[in-house]
Short mmCIF file of C-alpha atoms in Angstrom, two decimals:
data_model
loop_
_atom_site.label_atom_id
_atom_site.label_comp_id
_atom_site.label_asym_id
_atom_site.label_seq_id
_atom_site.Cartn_x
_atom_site.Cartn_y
_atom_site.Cartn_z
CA UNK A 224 75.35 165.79 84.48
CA UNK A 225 78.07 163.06 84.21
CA UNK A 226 76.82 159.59 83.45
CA UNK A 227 78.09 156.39 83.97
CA UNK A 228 77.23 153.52 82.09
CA UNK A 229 75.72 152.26 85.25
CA UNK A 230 73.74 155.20 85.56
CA UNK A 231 72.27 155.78 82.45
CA UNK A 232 70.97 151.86 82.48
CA UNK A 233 68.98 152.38 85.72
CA UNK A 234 67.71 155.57 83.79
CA UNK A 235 66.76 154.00 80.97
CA UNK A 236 64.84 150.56 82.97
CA UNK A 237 63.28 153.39 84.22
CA UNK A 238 62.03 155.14 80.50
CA UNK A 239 61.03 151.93 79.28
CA UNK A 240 58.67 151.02 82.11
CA UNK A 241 57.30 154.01 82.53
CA UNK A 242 56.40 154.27 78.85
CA UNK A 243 56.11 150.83 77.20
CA UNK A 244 55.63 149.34 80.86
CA UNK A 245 58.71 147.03 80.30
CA UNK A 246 59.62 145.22 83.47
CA UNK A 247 62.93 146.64 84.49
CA UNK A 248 64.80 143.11 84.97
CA UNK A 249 64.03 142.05 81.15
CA UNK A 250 66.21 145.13 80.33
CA UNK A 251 69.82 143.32 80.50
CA UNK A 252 72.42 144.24 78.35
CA UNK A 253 72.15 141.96 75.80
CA UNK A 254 68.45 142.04 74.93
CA UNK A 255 67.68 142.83 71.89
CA UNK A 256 65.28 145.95 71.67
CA UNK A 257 62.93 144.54 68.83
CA UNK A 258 62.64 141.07 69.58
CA UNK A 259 63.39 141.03 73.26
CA UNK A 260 62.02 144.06 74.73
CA UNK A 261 59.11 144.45 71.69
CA UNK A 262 60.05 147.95 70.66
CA UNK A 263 58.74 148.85 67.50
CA UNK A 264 59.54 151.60 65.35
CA UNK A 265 57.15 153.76 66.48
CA UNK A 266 57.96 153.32 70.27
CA UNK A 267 61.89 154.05 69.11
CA UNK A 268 60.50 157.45 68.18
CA UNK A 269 59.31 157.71 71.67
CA UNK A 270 62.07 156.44 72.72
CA UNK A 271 64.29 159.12 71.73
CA UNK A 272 61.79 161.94 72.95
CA UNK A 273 61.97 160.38 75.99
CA UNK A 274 66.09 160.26 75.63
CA UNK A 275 66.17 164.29 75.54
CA UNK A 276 65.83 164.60 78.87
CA UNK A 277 69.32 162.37 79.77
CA UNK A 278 70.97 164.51 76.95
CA UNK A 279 69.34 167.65 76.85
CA UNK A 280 69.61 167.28 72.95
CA UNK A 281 67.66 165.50 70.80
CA UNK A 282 69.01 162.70 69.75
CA UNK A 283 68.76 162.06 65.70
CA UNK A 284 67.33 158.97 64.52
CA UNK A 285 70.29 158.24 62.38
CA UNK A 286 72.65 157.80 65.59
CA UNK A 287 70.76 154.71 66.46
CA UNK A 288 70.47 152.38 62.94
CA UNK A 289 73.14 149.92 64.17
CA UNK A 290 71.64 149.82 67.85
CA UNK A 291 70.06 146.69 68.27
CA UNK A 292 70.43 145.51 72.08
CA UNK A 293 70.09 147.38 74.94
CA UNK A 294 73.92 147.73 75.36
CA UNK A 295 74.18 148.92 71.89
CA UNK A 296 71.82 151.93 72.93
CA UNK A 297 74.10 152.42 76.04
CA UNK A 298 76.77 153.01 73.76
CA UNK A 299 75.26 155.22 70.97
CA UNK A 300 73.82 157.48 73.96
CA UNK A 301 77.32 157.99 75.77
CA UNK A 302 79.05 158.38 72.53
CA UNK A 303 76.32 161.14 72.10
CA UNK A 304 76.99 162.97 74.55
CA UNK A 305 80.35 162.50 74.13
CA UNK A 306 80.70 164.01 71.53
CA UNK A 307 78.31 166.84 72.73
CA UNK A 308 81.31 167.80 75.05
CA UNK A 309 83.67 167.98 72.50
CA UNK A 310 81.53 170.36 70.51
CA UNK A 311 81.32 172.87 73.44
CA UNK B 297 36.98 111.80 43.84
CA UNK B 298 40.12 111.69 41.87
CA UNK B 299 38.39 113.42 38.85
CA UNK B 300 36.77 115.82 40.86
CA UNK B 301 40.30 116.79 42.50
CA UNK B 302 41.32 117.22 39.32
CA UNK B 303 39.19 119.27 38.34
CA UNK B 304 39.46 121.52 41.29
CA UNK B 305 43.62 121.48 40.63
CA UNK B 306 42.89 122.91 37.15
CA UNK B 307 40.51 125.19 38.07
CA UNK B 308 42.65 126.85 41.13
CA UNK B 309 45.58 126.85 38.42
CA UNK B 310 43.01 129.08 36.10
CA UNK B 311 41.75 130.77 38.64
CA UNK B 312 45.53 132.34 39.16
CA UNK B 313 46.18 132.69 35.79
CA UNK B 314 42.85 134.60 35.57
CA UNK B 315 43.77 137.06 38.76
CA UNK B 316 47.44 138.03 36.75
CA UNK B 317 45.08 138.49 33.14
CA UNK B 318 42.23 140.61 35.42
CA UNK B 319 44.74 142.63 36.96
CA UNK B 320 46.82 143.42 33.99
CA UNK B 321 43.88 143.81 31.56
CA UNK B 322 42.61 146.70 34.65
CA UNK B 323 45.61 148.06 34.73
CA UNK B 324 46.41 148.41 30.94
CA UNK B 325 42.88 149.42 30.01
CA UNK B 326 42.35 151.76 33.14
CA UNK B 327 45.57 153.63 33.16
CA UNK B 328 44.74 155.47 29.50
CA UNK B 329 41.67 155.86 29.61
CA UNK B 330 41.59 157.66 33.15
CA UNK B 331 44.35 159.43 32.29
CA UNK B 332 41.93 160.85 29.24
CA UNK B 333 39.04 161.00 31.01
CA UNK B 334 39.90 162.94 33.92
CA UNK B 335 42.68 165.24 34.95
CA UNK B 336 42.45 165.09 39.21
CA UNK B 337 44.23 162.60 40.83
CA UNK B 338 41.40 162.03 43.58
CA UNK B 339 38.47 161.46 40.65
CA UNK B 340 41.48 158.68 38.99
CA UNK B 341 41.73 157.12 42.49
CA UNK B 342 38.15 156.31 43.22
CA UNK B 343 37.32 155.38 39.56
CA UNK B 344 40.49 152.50 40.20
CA UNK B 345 39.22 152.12 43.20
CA UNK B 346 35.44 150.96 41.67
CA UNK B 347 37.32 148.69 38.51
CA UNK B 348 39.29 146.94 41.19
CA UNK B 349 35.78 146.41 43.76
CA UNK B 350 33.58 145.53 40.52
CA UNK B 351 36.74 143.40 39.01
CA UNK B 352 37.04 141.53 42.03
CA UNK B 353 33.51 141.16 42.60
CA UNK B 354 33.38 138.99 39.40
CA UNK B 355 36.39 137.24 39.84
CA UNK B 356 34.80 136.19 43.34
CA UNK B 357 31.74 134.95 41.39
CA UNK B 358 33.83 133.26 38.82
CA UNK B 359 35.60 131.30 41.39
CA UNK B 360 32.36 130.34 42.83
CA UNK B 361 31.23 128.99 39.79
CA UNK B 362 34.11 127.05 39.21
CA UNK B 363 33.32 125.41 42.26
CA UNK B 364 36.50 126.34 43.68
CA UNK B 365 34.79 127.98 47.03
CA UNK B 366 31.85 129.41 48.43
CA UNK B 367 31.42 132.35 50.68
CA UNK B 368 29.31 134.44 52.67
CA UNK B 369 29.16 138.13 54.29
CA UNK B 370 27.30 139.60 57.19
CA UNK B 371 27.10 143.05 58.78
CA UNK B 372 28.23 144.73 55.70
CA UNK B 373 26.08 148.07 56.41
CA UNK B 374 28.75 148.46 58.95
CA UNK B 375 31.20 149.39 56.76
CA UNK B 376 29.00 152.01 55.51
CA UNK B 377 30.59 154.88 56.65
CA UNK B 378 33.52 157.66 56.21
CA UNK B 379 36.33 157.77 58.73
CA UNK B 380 36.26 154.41 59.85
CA UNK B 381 39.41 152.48 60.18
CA UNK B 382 38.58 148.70 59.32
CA UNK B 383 41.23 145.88 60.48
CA UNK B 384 40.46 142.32 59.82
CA UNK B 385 42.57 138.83 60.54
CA UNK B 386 44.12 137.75 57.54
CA UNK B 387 43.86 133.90 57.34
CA UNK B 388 44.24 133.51 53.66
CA UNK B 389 45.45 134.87 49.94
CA UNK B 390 41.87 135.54 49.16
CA UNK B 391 41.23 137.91 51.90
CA UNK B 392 42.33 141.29 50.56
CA UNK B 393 40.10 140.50 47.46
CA UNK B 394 36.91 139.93 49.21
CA UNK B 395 37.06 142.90 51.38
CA UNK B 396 38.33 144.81 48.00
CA UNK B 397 34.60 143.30 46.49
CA UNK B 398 32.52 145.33 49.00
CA UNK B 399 34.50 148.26 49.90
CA UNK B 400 34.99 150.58 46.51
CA UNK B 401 36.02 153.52 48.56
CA UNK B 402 38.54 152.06 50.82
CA UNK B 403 42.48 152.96 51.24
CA UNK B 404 43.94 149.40 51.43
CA UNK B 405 47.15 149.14 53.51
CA UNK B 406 49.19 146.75 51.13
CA UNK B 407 51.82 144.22 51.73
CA UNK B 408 54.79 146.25 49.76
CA UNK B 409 55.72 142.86 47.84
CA UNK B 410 52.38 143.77 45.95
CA UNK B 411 53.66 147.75 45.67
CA UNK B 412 56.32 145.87 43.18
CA UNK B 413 55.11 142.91 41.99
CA UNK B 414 55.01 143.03 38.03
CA UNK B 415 51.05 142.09 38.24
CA UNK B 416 49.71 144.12 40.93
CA UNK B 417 51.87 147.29 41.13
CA UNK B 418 50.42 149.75 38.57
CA UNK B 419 46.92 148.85 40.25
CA UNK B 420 48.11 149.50 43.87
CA UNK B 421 49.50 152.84 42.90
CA UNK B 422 46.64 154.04 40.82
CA UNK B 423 44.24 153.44 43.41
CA UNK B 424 46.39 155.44 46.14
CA UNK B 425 46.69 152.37 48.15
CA UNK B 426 50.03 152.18 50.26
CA UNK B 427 52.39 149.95 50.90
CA UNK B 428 53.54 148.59 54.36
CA UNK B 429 56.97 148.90 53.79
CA UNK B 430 57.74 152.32 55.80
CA UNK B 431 56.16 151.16 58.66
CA UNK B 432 57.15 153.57 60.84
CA UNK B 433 56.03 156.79 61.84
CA UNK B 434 55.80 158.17 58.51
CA UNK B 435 53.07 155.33 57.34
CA UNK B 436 51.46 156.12 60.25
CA UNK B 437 51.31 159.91 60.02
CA UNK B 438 49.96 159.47 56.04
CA UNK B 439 47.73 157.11 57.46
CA UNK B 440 46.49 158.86 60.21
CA UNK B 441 45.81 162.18 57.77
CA UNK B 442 43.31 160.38 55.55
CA UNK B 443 41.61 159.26 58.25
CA UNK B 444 41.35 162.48 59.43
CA UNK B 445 39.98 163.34 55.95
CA UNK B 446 37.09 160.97 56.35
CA UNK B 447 39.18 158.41 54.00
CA UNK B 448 38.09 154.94 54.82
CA UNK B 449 41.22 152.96 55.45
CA UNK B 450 41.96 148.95 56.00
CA UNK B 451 44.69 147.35 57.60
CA UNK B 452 45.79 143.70 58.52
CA UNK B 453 47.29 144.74 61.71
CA UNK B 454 49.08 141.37 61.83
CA UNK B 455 50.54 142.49 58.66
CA UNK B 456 51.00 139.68 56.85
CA UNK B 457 48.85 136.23 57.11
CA UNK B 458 48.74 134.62 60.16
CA UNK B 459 51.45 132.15 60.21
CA UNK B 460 51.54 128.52 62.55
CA UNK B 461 51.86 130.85 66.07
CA UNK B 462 48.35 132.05 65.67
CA UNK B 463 47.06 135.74 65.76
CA UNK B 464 49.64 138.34 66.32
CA UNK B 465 48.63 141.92 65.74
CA UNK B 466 51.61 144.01 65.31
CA UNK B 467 50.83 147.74 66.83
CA UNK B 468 50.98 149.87 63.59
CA UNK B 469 46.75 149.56 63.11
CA UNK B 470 46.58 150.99 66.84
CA UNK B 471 48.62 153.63 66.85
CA UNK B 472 46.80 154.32 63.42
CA UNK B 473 43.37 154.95 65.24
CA UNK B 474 44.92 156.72 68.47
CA UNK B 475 46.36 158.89 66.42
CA UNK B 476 43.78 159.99 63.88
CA UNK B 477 40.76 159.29 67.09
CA UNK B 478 38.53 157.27 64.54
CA UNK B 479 36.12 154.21 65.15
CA UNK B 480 37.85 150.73 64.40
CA UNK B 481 35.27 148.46 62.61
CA UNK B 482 36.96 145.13 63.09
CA UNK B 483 36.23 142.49 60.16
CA UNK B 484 36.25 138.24 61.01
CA UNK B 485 37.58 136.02 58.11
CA UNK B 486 36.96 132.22 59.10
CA UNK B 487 37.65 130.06 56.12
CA UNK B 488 36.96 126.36 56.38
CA UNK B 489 38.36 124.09 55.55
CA UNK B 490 41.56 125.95 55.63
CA UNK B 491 43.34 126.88 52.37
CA UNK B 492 45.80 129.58 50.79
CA UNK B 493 47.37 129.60 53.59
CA UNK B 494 50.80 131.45 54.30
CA UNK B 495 52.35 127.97 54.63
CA UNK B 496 50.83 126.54 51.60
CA UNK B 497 51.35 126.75 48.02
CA UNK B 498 48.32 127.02 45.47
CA UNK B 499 48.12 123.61 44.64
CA UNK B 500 47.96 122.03 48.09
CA UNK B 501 44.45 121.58 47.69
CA UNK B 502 41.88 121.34 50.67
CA UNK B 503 39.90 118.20 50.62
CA UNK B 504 36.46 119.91 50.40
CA UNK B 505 35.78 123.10 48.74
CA UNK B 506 36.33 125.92 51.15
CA UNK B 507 33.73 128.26 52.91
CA UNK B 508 34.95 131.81 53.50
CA UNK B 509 32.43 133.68 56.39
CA UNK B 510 33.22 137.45 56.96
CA UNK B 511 31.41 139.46 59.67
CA UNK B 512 31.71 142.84 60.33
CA UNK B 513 31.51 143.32 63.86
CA UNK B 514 30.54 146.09 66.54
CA UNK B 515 33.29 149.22 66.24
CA UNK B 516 35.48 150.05 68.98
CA UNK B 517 35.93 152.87 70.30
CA UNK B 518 39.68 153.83 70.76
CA UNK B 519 38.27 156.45 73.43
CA UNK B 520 38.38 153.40 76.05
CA UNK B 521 42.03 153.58 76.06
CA UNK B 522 42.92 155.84 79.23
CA UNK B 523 44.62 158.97 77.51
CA UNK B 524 46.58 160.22 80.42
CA UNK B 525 48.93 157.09 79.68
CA UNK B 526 52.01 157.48 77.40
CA UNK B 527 51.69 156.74 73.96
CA UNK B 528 53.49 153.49 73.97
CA UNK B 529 51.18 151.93 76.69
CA UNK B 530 47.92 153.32 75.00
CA UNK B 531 49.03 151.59 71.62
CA UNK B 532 49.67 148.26 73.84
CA UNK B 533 46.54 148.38 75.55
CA UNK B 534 44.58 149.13 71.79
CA UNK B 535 46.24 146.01 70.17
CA UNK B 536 45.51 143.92 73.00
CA UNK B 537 41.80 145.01 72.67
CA UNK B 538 41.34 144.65 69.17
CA UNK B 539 42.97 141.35 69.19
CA UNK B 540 41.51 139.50 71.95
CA UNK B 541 38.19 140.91 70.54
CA UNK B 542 38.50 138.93 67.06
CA UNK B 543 40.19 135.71 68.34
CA UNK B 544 36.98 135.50 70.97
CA UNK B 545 34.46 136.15 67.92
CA UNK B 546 36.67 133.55 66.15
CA UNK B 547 36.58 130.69 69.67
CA UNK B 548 32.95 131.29 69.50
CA UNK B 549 32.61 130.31 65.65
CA UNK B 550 34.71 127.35 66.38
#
Protein backbone atom coordinates (compact mmCIF):
# COMPACT_ATOMS: atom_id res chain seq x y z
CA UNK A 1 0.00 0.00 0.00
CA UNK A 2 1.65 3.35 -0.96
CA UNK A 3 0.64 6.31 1.13
CA UNK A 4 0.64 9.76 0.59
CA UNK A 5 0.77 12.22 3.14
CA UNK A 6 -2.65 13.13 2.03
CA UNK A 7 -3.77 9.78 2.45
CA UNK A 8 -2.63 8.71 5.56
CA UNK A 9 -4.29 12.13 7.19
CA UNK A 10 -7.80 11.20 5.96
CA UNK A 11 -6.85 7.72 7.53
CA UNK A 12 -5.93 8.87 10.56
CA UNK A 13 -9.26 11.73 11.02
CA UNK A 14 -10.72 8.63 10.50
CA UNK A 15 -8.81 6.47 13.69
CA UNK A 16 -9.28 9.24 15.90
CA UNK A 17 -13.05 9.58 15.50
CA UNK A 18 -13.77 6.34 15.44
CA UNK A 19 -11.91 5.71 18.68
CA UNK A 20 -11.63 8.88 20.81
CA UNK A 21 -14.69 10.31 18.71
CA UNK A 22 -12.51 13.36 17.65
CA UNK A 23 -14.31 15.45 15.10
CA UNK A 24 -12.36 15.03 11.93
CA UNK A 25 -11.96 18.95 11.11
CA UNK A 26 -10.14 19.62 14.66
CA UNK A 27 -7.47 17.22 13.24
CA UNK A 28 -5.31 19.95 11.18
CA UNK A 29 -1.83 19.70 10.92
CA UNK A 30 -0.72 21.73 13.45
CA UNK A 31 -2.79 20.61 16.45
CA UNK A 32 -1.15 19.53 19.02
CA UNK A 33 -2.18 15.87 20.07
CA UNK A 34 -2.22 16.48 23.97
CA UNK A 35 -3.55 19.76 24.32
CA UNK A 36 -5.49 20.14 21.13
CA UNK A 37 -6.92 16.91 20.28
CA UNK A 38 -6.91 15.63 24.31
CA UNK A 39 -4.92 12.48 23.74
CA UNK A 40 -3.58 11.15 26.72
CA UNK A 41 -1.06 8.64 27.23
CA UNK A 42 -3.16 5.96 27.47
CA UNK A 43 -5.20 6.73 24.24
CA UNK A 44 -1.46 7.06 22.44
CA UNK A 45 -1.23 3.37 23.31
CA UNK A 46 -4.39 2.93 21.42
CA UNK A 47 -3.33 4.94 19.15
CA UNK A 48 -0.59 2.93 17.91
CA UNK A 49 -2.71 -0.42 18.01
CA UNK A 50 -4.90 1.24 15.97
CA UNK A 51 -1.72 2.47 13.63
CA UNK A 52 -0.87 -1.39 12.80
CA UNK A 53 -3.29 -1.65 10.49
CA UNK A 54 -1.78 1.47 8.06
CA UNK A 55 1.67 -0.24 8.65
CA UNK A 56 1.12 -3.70 9.10
CA UNK A 57 3.87 -3.42 11.90
CA UNK A 58 3.59 -2.32 15.11
CA UNK A 59 4.77 0.71 15.61
CA UNK A 60 7.20 1.10 18.90
CA UNK A 61 6.41 3.64 21.34
CA UNK A 62 9.85 5.07 21.18
CA UNK A 63 9.31 6.26 17.38
CA UNK A 64 6.82 8.74 18.60
CA UNK A 65 8.55 10.77 21.87
CA UNK A 66 9.21 13.91 19.77
CA UNK A 67 5.65 13.73 18.03
CA UNK A 68 3.67 16.33 19.38
CA UNK A 69 1.17 17.70 16.57
CA UNK A 70 -0.66 15.92 14.28
CA UNK A 71 1.88 16.64 11.45
CA UNK A 72 4.60 15.44 13.60
CA UNK A 73 2.75 11.94 13.71
CA UNK A 74 2.39 12.20 9.85
CA UNK A 75 5.94 12.28 9.70
CA UNK A 76 7.12 9.64 12.27
CA UNK A 77 4.48 7.19 10.51
CA UNK A 78 5.88 7.71 6.83
CA UNK A 79 9.37 7.69 8.04
CA UNK A 80 8.18 4.28 9.52
CA UNK A 81 7.34 2.79 6.90
CA UNK A 82 9.96 4.14 5.16
CA UNK A 83 12.23 2.69 6.55
CA UNK A 84 10.20 -0.64 6.59
CA UNK A 85 10.97 -0.66 2.76
CA UNK A 86 14.42 -0.28 3.10
CA UNK A 87 14.64 -3.23 5.45
CA UNK A 88 12.97 -5.59 2.89
CA UNK B 1 -9.95 39.98 65.89
CA UNK B 2 -6.40 40.87 65.37
CA UNK B 3 -5.31 38.63 68.35
CA UNK B 4 -7.39 35.95 67.39
CA UNK B 5 -5.78 36.04 63.72
CA UNK B 6 -2.84 35.78 65.33
CA UNK B 7 -3.35 33.20 66.99
CA UNK B 8 -4.73 31.22 64.16
CA UNK B 9 -1.30 32.36 62.00
CA UNK B 10 0.76 30.66 64.75
CA UNK B 11 -1.16 27.85 65.12
CA UNK B 12 -1.38 26.95 61.13
CA UNK B 13 2.55 27.65 61.27
CA UNK B 14 2.65 24.73 64.16
CA UNK B 15 0.34 22.85 62.73
CA UNK B 16 2.99 22.38 59.60
CA UNK B 17 5.78 22.10 61.61
CA UNK B 18 3.88 19.35 63.50
CA UNK B 19 2.83 17.35 60.03
CA UNK B 20 7.00 17.34 58.97
CA UNK B 21 7.80 16.13 63.06
CA UNK B 22 4.60 13.40 62.75
CA UNK B 23 5.74 12.19 59.58
CA UNK B 24 9.36 11.89 60.30
CA UNK B 25 8.95 10.63 63.88
CA UNK B 26 6.48 7.62 61.81
CA UNK B 27 8.82 7.13 59.55
CA UNK B 28 12.01 6.87 61.77
CA UNK B 29 10.27 4.90 64.50
CA UNK B 30 8.20 2.62 62.03
CA UNK B 31 10.84 1.70 59.56
CA UNK B 32 13.03 -0.43 62.43
CA UNK B 33 10.81 -1.63 64.22
CA UNK B 34 8.70 -3.26 61.27
CA UNK B 35 11.58 -4.24 59.78
CA UNK B 36 12.14 -6.37 63.29
CA UNK B 37 8.89 -7.24 63.79
CA UNK B 38 7.90 -8.77 60.68
CA UNK B 39 9.62 -10.18 57.67
CA UNK B 40 6.57 -9.94 54.69
CA UNK B 41 6.32 -7.00 52.88
CA UNK B 42 2.34 -7.12 52.76
CA UNK B 43 2.10 -7.48 56.92
CA UNK B 44 4.88 -4.05 56.81
CA UNK B 45 2.44 -2.35 54.39
CA UNK B 46 -0.78 -2.53 56.30
CA UNK B 47 0.92 -1.99 59.74
CA UNK B 48 2.26 1.66 57.84
CA UNK B 49 -0.74 1.80 56.50
CA UNK B 50 -2.63 1.83 60.30
CA UNK B 51 0.44 4.40 61.91
CA UNK B 52 -0.27 6.72 59.03
CA UNK B 53 -4.61 6.37 59.49
CA UNK B 54 -4.17 6.50 63.47
CA UNK B 55 -1.26 9.36 63.02
CA UNK B 56 -3.41 11.35 60.98
CA UNK B 57 -6.39 10.76 62.89
CA UNK B 58 -4.72 12.70 65.79
CA UNK B 59 -3.17 15.21 63.91
CA UNK B 60 -6.85 15.92 62.56
CA UNK B 61 -7.96 16.21 66.21
CA UNK B 62 -5.04 18.30 67.13
CA UNK B 63 -5.83 20.76 64.51
CA UNK B 64 -9.31 20.86 65.72
CA UNK B 65 -8.32 21.74 68.97
CA UNK B 66 -6.20 24.36 67.96
CA UNK B 67 -9.11 25.84 66.55
CA UNK B 68 -7.60 25.86 63.28
CA UNK B 69 -10.79 23.94 61.55
CA UNK B 70 -13.59 21.82 62.09
CA UNK B 71 -14.89 18.96 60.08
CA UNK B 72 -17.37 16.45 59.51
CA UNK B 73 -17.91 12.92 57.64
CA UNK B 74 -20.93 11.10 56.38
CA UNK B 75 -21.53 7.79 54.61
CA UNK B 76 -18.35 6.37 55.81
CA UNK B 77 -19.77 2.61 55.96
CA UNK B 78 -19.50 3.05 52.29
CA UNK B 79 -16.09 2.73 52.16
CA UNK B 80 -16.37 -0.42 53.94
CA UNK B 81 -15.49 -2.71 51.48
CA UNK B 82 -12.58 -4.60 49.36
CA UNK B 83 -12.24 -3.85 45.67
CA UNK B 84 -13.63 -0.60 45.59
CA UNK B 85 -11.92 2.13 43.74
CA UNK B 86 -12.62 5.50 45.69
CA UNK B 87 -12.00 8.98 43.73
CA UNK B 88 -12.74 12.17 45.45
CA UNK B 89 -12.33 16.13 44.30
CA UNK B 90 -9.39 17.48 45.76
CA UNK B 91 -10.13 21.10 46.88
CA UNK B 92 -7.45 21.44 49.44
CA UNK B 93 -3.84 20.33 51.15
CA UNK B 94 -5.78 18.67 53.87
CA UNK B 95 -7.66 16.33 51.75
CA UNK B 96 -5.37 13.32 51.34
CA UNK B 97 -5.03 13.36 55.22
CA UNK B 98 -8.60 13.11 56.07
CA UNK B 99 -9.42 10.37 53.75
CA UNK B 100 -5.91 8.76 55.05
CA UNK B 101 -7.84 9.14 58.86
CA UNK B 102 -10.67 6.71 57.91
CA UNK B 103 -9.32 4.47 55.37
CA UNK B 104 -6.28 2.25 57.07
CA UNK B 105 -6.39 -0.23 54.29
CA UNK B 106 -6.35 1.95 51.31
CA UNK B 107 -3.63 2.17 48.29
CA UNK B 108 -3.35 6.00 47.96
CA UNK B 109 -2.48 7.20 44.43
CA UNK B 110 0.16 9.96 45.39
CA UNK B 111 1.20 13.14 43.79
CA UNK B 112 5.02 11.92 42.93
CA UNK B 113 6.38 15.36 44.46
CA UNK B 114 5.40 13.50 47.81
CA UNK B 115 7.22 10.02 46.37
CA UNK B 116 10.47 12.45 46.90
CA UNK B 117 9.87 14.93 49.18
CA UNK B 118 12.48 14.65 52.15
CA UNK B 119 9.32 14.48 54.72
CA UNK B 120 6.91 12.26 53.16
CA UNK B 121 8.89 9.80 50.97
CA UNK B 122 10.01 6.95 53.28
CA UNK B 123 6.21 6.93 54.46
CA UNK B 124 4.75 6.76 50.88
CA UNK B 125 7.00 3.89 50.01
CA UNK B 126 6.54 1.88 53.13
CA UNK B 127 2.97 1.90 52.87
CA UNK B 128 3.04 0.66 49.05
CA UNK B 129 1.36 3.77 48.01
CA UNK B 130 2.31 4.94 44.36
CA UNK B 131 3.19 7.75 42.85
CA UNK B 132 1.46 9.50 39.83
CA UNK B 133 4.36 10.11 38.00
CA UNK B 134 4.18 7.10 35.30
CA UNK B 135 0.91 7.90 34.44
CA UNK B 136 0.59 5.93 31.68
CA UNK B 137 -0.32 2.57 30.99
CA UNK B 138 2.00 1.05 33.32
CA UNK B 139 0.32 3.00 36.52
CA UNK B 140 -2.66 1.91 35.23
CA UNK B 141 -1.93 -1.79 34.70
CA UNK B 142 -0.31 -1.88 38.61
CA UNK B 143 -3.29 -0.16 39.47
CA UNK B 144 -5.72 -2.08 37.86
CA UNK B 145 -3.98 -5.55 39.40
CA UNK B 146 -4.60 -4.58 43.02
CA UNK B 147 -7.85 -3.87 42.34
CA UNK B 148 -8.25 -6.99 40.96
CA UNK B 149 -6.75 -8.31 44.23
CA UNK B 150 -9.52 -6.82 46.28
CA UNK B 151 -6.90 -3.86 47.22
CA UNK B 152 -8.85 -0.80 48.04
CA UNK B 153 -7.36 1.98 45.98
CA UNK B 154 -7.92 6.06 45.94
CA UNK B 155 -7.31 8.40 43.34
CA UNK B 156 -7.78 12.25 42.73
CA UNK B 157 -8.66 11.76 39.18
CA UNK B 158 -8.06 15.50 38.66
CA UNK B 159 -4.68 14.71 39.84
CA UNK B 160 -3.63 17.47 41.47
CA UNK B 161 -5.97 20.21 43.38
CA UNK B 162 -8.39 21.83 41.52
CA UNK B 163 -6.90 24.95 40.28
CA UNK B 164 -9.06 28.55 39.24
CA UNK B 165 -10.77 26.53 35.94
CA UNK B 166 -12.82 24.40 38.23
CA UNK B 167 -13.15 20.51 38.21
CA UNK B 168 -11.20 18.73 35.61
CA UNK B 169 -10.90 14.99 35.93
CA UNK B 170 -8.10 13.78 33.92
CA UNK B 171 -9.02 10.04 32.51
CA UNK B 172 -6.35 7.90 34.37
CA UNK B 173 -9.14 7.04 37.49
CA UNK B 174 -11.50 5.75 34.54
CA UNK B 175 -9.57 3.77 32.68
CA UNK B 176 -8.45 2.48 36.23
CA UNK B 177 -12.03 1.02 36.95
CA UNK B 178 -12.78 -0.15 33.19
CA UNK B 179 -9.98 -1.92 33.34
CA UNK B 180 -9.93 -3.77 36.63
CA UNK B 181 -14.38 -3.80 36.33
CA UNK B 182 -14.64 -2.56 40.07
CA UNK B 183 -17.33 -0.25 41.80
CA UNK B 184 -16.20 3.54 41.97
CA UNK B 185 -17.25 4.95 45.42
CA UNK B 186 -16.95 8.64 44.68
CA UNK B 187 -15.98 10.87 47.86
CA UNK B 188 -17.30 14.99 48.12
CA UNK B 189 -14.78 17.38 49.88
CA UNK B 190 -16.58 20.90 50.33
CA UNK B 191 -14.46 23.05 52.55
CA UNK B 192 -15.80 26.43 53.57
CA UNK B 193 -14.63 28.97 53.77
CA UNK B 194 -12.05 28.06 51.27
CA UNK B 195 -8.41 27.52 52.36
CA UNK B 196 -5.11 25.54 51.40
CA UNK B 197 -5.85 26.05 48.31
CA UNK B 198 -3.53 25.23 45.21
CA UNK B 199 -3.26 29.01 44.70
CA UNK B 200 -2.57 29.86 48.22
CA UNK B 201 0.25 29.67 50.49
CA UNK B 202 -0.18 28.49 54.26
CA UNK B 203 -0.38 31.69 55.72
CA UNK B 204 -3.09 33.29 53.59
CA UNK B 205 -5.42 32.75 56.23
CA UNK B 206 -9.32 32.39 55.71
CA UNK B 207 -11.27 34.87 57.66
CA UNK B 208 -13.29 32.29 59.67
CA UNK B 209 -12.10 28.97 60.66
CA UNK B 210 -12.82 26.49 57.94
CA UNK B 211 -15.45 23.60 57.81
CA UNK B 212 -14.33 20.54 55.85
CA UNK B 213 -17.75 18.17 54.93
CA UNK B 214 -16.90 14.78 53.21
CA UNK B 215 -19.66 12.45 51.95
CA UNK B 216 -19.29 9.31 50.56
CA UNK B 217 -21.72 8.92 47.97
CA UNK B 218 -23.72 6.09 46.03
CA UNK B 219 -20.98 3.81 43.84
CA UNK B 220 -21.09 3.71 40.24
CA UNK B 221 -21.16 1.18 38.39
CA UNK B 222 -18.59 1.29 35.44
CA UNK B 223 -20.93 -1.52 33.83
CA UNK B 224 -23.16 1.54 32.46
CA UNK B 225 -20.51 2.36 30.07
CA UNK B 226 -21.59 0.55 26.69
CA UNK B 227 -18.65 -2.07 26.22
CA UNK B 228 -18.97 -2.62 22.55
CA UNK B 229 -17.35 1.00 22.25
CA UNK B 230 -13.53 1.38 21.89
CA UNK B 231 -11.58 1.88 24.80
CA UNK B 232 -10.87 5.49 24.32
CA UNK B 233 -14.64 6.47 24.10
CA UNK B 234 -15.60 4.18 27.15
CA UNK B 235 -12.84 6.02 29.31
CA UNK B 236 -14.46 9.47 27.94
CA UNK B 237 -17.84 8.57 28.66
CA UNK B 238 -16.60 7.18 32.53
CA UNK B 239 -14.87 10.58 33.33
CA UNK B 240 -17.67 12.49 32.14
CA UNK B 241 -19.92 10.41 34.52
CA UNK B 242 -17.97 10.51 37.48
CA UNK B 243 -17.39 14.12 37.12
CA UNK B 244 -20.63 15.61 36.39
CA UNK B 245 -21.82 13.30 39.26
CA UNK B 246 -19.61 15.16 42.05
CA UNK B 247 -19.83 18.76 40.70
CA UNK B 248 -23.94 18.19 40.85
CA UNK B 249 -23.59 16.77 44.58
CA UNK B 250 -21.28 19.80 45.02
CA UNK B 251 -24.21 22.65 43.07
CA UNK B 252 -26.61 21.09 45.39
CA UNK B 253 -24.44 21.79 48.66
CA UNK B 254 -23.95 25.24 47.40
Amino acid sequence: MIHTRDSLLAQIKIILQEQFDIEPDAVQLNARLREDLDIDSIDAVNLMIELKSLTAKKIALENFHQVKTVSDLLDAVLLFLHQNKVDE
Amino acid sequence: MKIIYCWRLVATGFAFVLFAIVALFLAILLAPLIQLFTSSPIKRRSITRKSIQQSSWIYLRIMRGLGLLSFQFEGLERLNRPGILVIANHPTLLDAIFLMSVMPATTFIVKAAMARHPVTRWLVNMAGYIPNDNVGVELLEKAATALKAQDQLMIFPEGTRTDDSGIEFKRGAANIALAADCPIVPVLIDCRPMTLRKCEKWYQLPKARPHFYFKVLPEINPRVIDHQQTKGIQARQLTQLMQSNLVEELRRLA
